[in-house]
Coordinates of C-alpha atoms in Angstrom, one line a residue:
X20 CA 143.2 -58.3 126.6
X21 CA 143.4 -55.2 128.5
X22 CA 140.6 -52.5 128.6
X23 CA 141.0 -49.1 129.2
X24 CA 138.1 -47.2 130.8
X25 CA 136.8 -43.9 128.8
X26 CA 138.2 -40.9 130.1
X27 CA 136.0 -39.0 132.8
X28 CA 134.0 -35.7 131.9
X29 CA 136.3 -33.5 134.1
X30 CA 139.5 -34.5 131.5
X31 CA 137.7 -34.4 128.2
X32 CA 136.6 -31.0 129.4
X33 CA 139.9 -29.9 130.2
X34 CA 141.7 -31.1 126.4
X35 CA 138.6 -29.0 124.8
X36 CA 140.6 -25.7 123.7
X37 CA 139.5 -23.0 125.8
X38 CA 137.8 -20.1 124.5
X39 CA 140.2 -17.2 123.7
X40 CA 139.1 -14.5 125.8
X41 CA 137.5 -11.1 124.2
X42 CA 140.4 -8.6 123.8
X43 CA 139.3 -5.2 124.3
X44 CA 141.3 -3.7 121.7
X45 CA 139.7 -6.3 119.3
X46 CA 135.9 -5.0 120.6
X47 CA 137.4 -1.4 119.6
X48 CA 138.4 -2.5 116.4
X49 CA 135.0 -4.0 115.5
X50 CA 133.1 -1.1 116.7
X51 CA 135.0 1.6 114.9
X52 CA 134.8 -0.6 111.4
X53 CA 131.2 -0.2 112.3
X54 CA 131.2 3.3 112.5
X55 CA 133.2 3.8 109.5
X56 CA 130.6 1.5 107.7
X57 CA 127.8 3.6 108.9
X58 CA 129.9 6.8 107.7
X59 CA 130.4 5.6 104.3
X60 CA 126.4 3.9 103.9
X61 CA 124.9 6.9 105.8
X62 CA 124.7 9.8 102.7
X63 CA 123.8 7.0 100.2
X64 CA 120.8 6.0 102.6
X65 CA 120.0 9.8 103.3
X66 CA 119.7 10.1 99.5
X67 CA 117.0 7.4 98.6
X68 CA 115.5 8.8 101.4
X69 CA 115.1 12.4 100.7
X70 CA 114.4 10.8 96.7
X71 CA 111.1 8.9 97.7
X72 CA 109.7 12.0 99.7
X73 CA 108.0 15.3 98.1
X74 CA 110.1 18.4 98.4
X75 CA 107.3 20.0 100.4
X76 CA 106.8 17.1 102.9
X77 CA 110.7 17.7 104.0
X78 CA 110.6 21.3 104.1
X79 CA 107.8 21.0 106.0
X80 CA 108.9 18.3 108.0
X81 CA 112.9 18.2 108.1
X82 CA 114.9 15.6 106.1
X83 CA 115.5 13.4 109.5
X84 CA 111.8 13.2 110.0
X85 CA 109.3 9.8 109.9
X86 CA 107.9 10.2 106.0
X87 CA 103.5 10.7 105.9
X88 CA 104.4 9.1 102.1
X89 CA 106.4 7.8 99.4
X90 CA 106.6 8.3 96.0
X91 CA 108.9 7.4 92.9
X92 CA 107.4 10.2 90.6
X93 CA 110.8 12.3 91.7
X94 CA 113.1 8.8 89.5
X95 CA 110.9 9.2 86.4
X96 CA 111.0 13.2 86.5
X97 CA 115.2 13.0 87.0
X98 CA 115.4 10.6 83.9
X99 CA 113.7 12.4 81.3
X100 CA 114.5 16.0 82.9
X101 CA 118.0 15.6 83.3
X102 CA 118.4 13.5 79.8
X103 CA 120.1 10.7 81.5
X104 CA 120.1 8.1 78.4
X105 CA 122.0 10.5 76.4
X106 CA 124.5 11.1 78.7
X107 CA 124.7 7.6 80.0
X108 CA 125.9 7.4 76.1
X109 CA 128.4 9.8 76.8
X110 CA 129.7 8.0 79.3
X111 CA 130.2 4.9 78.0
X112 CA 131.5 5.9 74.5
X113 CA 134.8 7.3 76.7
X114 CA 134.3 4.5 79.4
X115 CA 134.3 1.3 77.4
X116 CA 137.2 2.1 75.2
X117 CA 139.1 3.5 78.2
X118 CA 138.9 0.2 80.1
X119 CA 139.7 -1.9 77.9
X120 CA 142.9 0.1 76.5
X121 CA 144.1 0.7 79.7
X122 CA 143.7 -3.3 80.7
X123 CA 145.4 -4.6 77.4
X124 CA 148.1 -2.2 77.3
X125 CA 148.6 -2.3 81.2
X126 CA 148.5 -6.2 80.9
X127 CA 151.1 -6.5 78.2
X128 CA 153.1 -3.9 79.9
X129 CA 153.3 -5.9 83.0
X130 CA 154.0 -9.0 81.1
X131 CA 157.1 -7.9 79.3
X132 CA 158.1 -6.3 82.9
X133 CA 157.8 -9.5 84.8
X134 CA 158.5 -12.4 82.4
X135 CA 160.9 -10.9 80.2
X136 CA 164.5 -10.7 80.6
X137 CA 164.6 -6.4 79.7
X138 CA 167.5 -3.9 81.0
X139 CA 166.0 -1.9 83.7
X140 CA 162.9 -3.6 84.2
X141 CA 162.6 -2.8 88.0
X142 CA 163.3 1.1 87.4
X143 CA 160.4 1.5 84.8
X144 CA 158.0 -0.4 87.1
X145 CA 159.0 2.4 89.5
X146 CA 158.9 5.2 87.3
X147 CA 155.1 3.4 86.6
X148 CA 154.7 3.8 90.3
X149 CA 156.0 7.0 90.5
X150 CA 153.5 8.5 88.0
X151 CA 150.7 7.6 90.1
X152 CA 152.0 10.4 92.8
X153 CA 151.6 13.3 90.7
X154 CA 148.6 14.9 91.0
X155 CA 146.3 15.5 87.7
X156 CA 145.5 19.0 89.1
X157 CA 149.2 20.3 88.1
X158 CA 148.7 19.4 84.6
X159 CA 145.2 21.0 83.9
X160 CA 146.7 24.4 82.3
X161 CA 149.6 22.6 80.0
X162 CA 147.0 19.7 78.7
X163 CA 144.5 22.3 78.1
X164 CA 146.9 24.4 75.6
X165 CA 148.6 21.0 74.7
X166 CA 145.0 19.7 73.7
X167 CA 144.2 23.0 71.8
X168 CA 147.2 22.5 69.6
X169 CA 146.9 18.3 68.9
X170 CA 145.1 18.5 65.2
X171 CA 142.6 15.9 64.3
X172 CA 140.9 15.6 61.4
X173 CA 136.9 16.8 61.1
X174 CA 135.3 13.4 61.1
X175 CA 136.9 12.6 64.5
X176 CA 136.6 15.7 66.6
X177 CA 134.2 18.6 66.1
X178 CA 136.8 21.5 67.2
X179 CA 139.6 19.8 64.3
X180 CA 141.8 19.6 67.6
X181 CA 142.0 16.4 70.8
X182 CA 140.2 19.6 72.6
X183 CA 136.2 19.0 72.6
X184 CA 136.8 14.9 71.8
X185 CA 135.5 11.8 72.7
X186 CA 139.4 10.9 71.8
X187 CA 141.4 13.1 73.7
X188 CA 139.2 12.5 76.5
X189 CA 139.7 8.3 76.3
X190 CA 143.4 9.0 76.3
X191 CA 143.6 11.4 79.1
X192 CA 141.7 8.5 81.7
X193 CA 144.3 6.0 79.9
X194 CA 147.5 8.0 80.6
X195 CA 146.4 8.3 84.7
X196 CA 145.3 4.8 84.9
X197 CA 148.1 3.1 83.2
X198 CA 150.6 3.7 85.8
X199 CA 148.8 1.6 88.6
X200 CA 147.4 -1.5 86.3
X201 CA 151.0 -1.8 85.3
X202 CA 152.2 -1.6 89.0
X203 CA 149.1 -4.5 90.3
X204 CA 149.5 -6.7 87.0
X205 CA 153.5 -7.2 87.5
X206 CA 153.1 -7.5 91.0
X207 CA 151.0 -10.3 90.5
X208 CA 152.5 -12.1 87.4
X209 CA 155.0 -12.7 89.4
X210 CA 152.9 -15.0 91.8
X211 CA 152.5 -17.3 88.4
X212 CA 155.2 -19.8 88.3
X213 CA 157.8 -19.3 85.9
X214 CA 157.9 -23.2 85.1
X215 CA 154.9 -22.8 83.0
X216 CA 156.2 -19.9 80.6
X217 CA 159.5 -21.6 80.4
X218 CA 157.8 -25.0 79.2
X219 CA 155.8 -22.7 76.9
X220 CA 159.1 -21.8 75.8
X221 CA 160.4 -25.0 75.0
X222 CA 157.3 -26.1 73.0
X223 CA 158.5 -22.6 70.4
X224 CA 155.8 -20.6 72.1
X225 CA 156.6 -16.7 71.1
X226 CA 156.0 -13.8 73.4
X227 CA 152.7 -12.7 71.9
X228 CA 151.7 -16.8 72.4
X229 CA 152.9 -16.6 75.3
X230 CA 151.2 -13.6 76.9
X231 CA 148.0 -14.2 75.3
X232 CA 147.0 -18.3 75.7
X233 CA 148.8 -18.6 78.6
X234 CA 149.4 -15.3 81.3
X235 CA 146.6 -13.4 80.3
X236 CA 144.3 -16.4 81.4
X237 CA 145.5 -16.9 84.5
X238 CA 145.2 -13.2 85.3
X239 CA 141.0 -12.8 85.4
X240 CA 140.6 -12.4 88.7
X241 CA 143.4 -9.2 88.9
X242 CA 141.5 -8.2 85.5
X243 CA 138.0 -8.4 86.6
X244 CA 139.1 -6.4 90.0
X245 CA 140.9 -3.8 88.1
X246 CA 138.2 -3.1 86.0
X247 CA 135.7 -2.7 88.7
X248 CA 138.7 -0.5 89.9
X249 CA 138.9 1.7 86.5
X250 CA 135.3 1.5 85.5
X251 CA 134.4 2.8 88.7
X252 CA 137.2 5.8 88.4
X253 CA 136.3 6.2 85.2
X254 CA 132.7 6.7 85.2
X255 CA 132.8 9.2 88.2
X256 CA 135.9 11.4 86.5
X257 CA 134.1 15.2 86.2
X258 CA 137.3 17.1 86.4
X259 CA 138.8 15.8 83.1
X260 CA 135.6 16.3 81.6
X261 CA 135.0 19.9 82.7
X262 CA 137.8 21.0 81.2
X263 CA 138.5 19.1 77.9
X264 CA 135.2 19.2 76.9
X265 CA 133.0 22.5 75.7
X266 CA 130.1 21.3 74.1
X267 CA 127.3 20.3 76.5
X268 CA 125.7 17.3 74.5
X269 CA 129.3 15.4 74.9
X270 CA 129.5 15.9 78.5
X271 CA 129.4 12.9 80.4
X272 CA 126.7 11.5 82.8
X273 CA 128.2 13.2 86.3
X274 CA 127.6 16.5 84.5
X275 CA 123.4 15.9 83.8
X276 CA 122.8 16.7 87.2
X277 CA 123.5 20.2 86.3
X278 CA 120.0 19.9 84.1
X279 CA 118.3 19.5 88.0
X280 CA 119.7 22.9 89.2
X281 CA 117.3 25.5 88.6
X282 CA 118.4 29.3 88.2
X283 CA 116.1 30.4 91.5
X284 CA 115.7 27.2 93.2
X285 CA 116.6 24.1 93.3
X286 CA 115.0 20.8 94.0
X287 CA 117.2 19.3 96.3
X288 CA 114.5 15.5 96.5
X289 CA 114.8 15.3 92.6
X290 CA 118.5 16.1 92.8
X291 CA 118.8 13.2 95.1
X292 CA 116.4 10.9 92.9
X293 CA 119.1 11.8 90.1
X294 CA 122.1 11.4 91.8
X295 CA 121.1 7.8 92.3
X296 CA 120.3 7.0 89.2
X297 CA 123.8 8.4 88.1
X298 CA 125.4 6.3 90.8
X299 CA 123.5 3.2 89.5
X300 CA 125.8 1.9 87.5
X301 CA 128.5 1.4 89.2
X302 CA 126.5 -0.3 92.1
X303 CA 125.3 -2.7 89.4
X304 CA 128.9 -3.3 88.2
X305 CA 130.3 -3.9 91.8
X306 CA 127.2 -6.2 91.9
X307 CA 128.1 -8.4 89.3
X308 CA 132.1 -8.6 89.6
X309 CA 132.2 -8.2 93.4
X310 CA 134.0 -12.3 93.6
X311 CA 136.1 -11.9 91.1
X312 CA 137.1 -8.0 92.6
X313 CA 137.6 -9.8 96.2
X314 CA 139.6 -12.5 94.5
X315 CA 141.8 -10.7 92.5
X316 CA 142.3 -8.4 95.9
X317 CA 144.2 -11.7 97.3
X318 CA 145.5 -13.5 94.7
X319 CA 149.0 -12.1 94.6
X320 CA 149.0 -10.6 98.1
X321 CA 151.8 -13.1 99.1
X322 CA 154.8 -15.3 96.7
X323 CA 155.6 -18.6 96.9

């Protein structure tokens, strides 16, 4: 019986794996993500900021300037000056409804693109695709007139016309979005395996069966990141508003900051205190789908 003596300090050493030395281009990397970080945080921080301090403190003092003290009277006086619940309404009576139509007719869209056997399936996922180019500021003056012309009946829009509607509003965020849930969902219903609809198939599954119980499960994380994506889009959207919409008690919560300006001076503390409460929401949603928006980011990133 033959013993063999542990190796010395000197070789265990030298089969550790060496440290990979610290690239510089790697150090400039990391610094300039931090400096783009900073860029992006820096006017959100700057805004709770100048929100917590009285208007004469700063204009005394300078916005970049240590605070004497704090105060969240500017939050309640936004809330109940600007009318933020009613608009927050607003909001969500086009935002809710534009989600979700987007997602299920984006997601059954896709499905018929990548699962079933259709002439000219690749060409409509680029003309999808293509749509996405064209920028919504070309269309404002033929949607306007377009809109103006579009009867609806009295019970369903104020004006008798899509102009001045929660509708034509709903279906203006749907037609923009549409283009790039199709383009994301297809892309990544193709990751699924194909053995798994085929076998749904077999058993006499139909297509409705087979989009519903079986794709559209697997696809929650690409749902749950694309409507972090579309709520977020959404929510913010002023433009469409601004010019689709007359009546000022159907205007959407971006616009109730207007209710801060005042005709000879303006507040700019309380404008800040309401611009974060308008941006709340979205932080919140983030918040609570931020997994499931990361994992839907790179599930379907690569095939196979």
């Amino acid at each position: 019986m033959t013993l063999t003596a542990p190796a010395p300090p000197a070789q265990e050493a030298a089969r550790a794996p060496a440290r990979r030395p610290v690239r510089p281009l790697r150090v400039l990397l990391h610094v300039f993500l931090v400096l783009v970080g900073l860029g992006w945080l820096l006017p959100l921080v700057l805004a709770v900021y100048a929100s917590l301090r009285p208007y004469g403190e700063t204009a005394r003092l300078g916005y970049f300037s240590l605070p004497e003290h704090l105060t969240l009277d500017y939050y309640g006086q936004a809330w109940t000056q600007a009318e933020l619940p009613r608009y927050y309404l607003n909001t969500l009576i086009v935002v809710i409804p534009g989600v979700a139509v987007t997602l299920f007719l984006a997601s059954f869209t896709a499905f018929a693109i990548a699962r079933l056997r259709i002439p000219g399936r690749k060409a409509l996922l680029i003309v999808f695709t293509a749509g996405n180019l064209l920028p919504p500021q070309v269309l404002i003056t033929p949607l306007y007139t377009l809109y103006t012309l579009v009867p609806l009946p009295a019970w369903l829009s104020d004006s008798q016309s899509l102009y001045d509607s929660y509708l034509g509003l709903i279906l203006i965020h749907v037609a923009f979005q549409f283009g790039f849930c199709v383009f994301v969902m297809a892309n990544f219903m193709r990751t699924i395996p194909e053995e798994i609809t085929e076998a749904a198939l077999v058993d006499g599954a139909g297509v409705w069966k087979r989009y519903w119980r079986l794709t559209l499960p697997l696809c929650r994380p690409v749902l749950a990141a694309l409507s972090t994506l579309q709520f977020t889009w959404m929510y913010n959207d002023f433009l469409w508003a601004l010019v689709l919409m007359s009546s000022g008690d159907k205007l959407p919560v971006t616009s109730a900051l207007n209710n801060l300006r005042g005709q000879f001076f303006t507040d700019h503390n309380l404008l800040a205190a309401g611009s974060v409460l308008v941006a709340l929401p979205t932080l919140i949603v983030f918040q609570l789908l931020h997994k499931q928006f990361v994992a839907g980011l790179t599930l379907g990133s690569t095939k196979g």
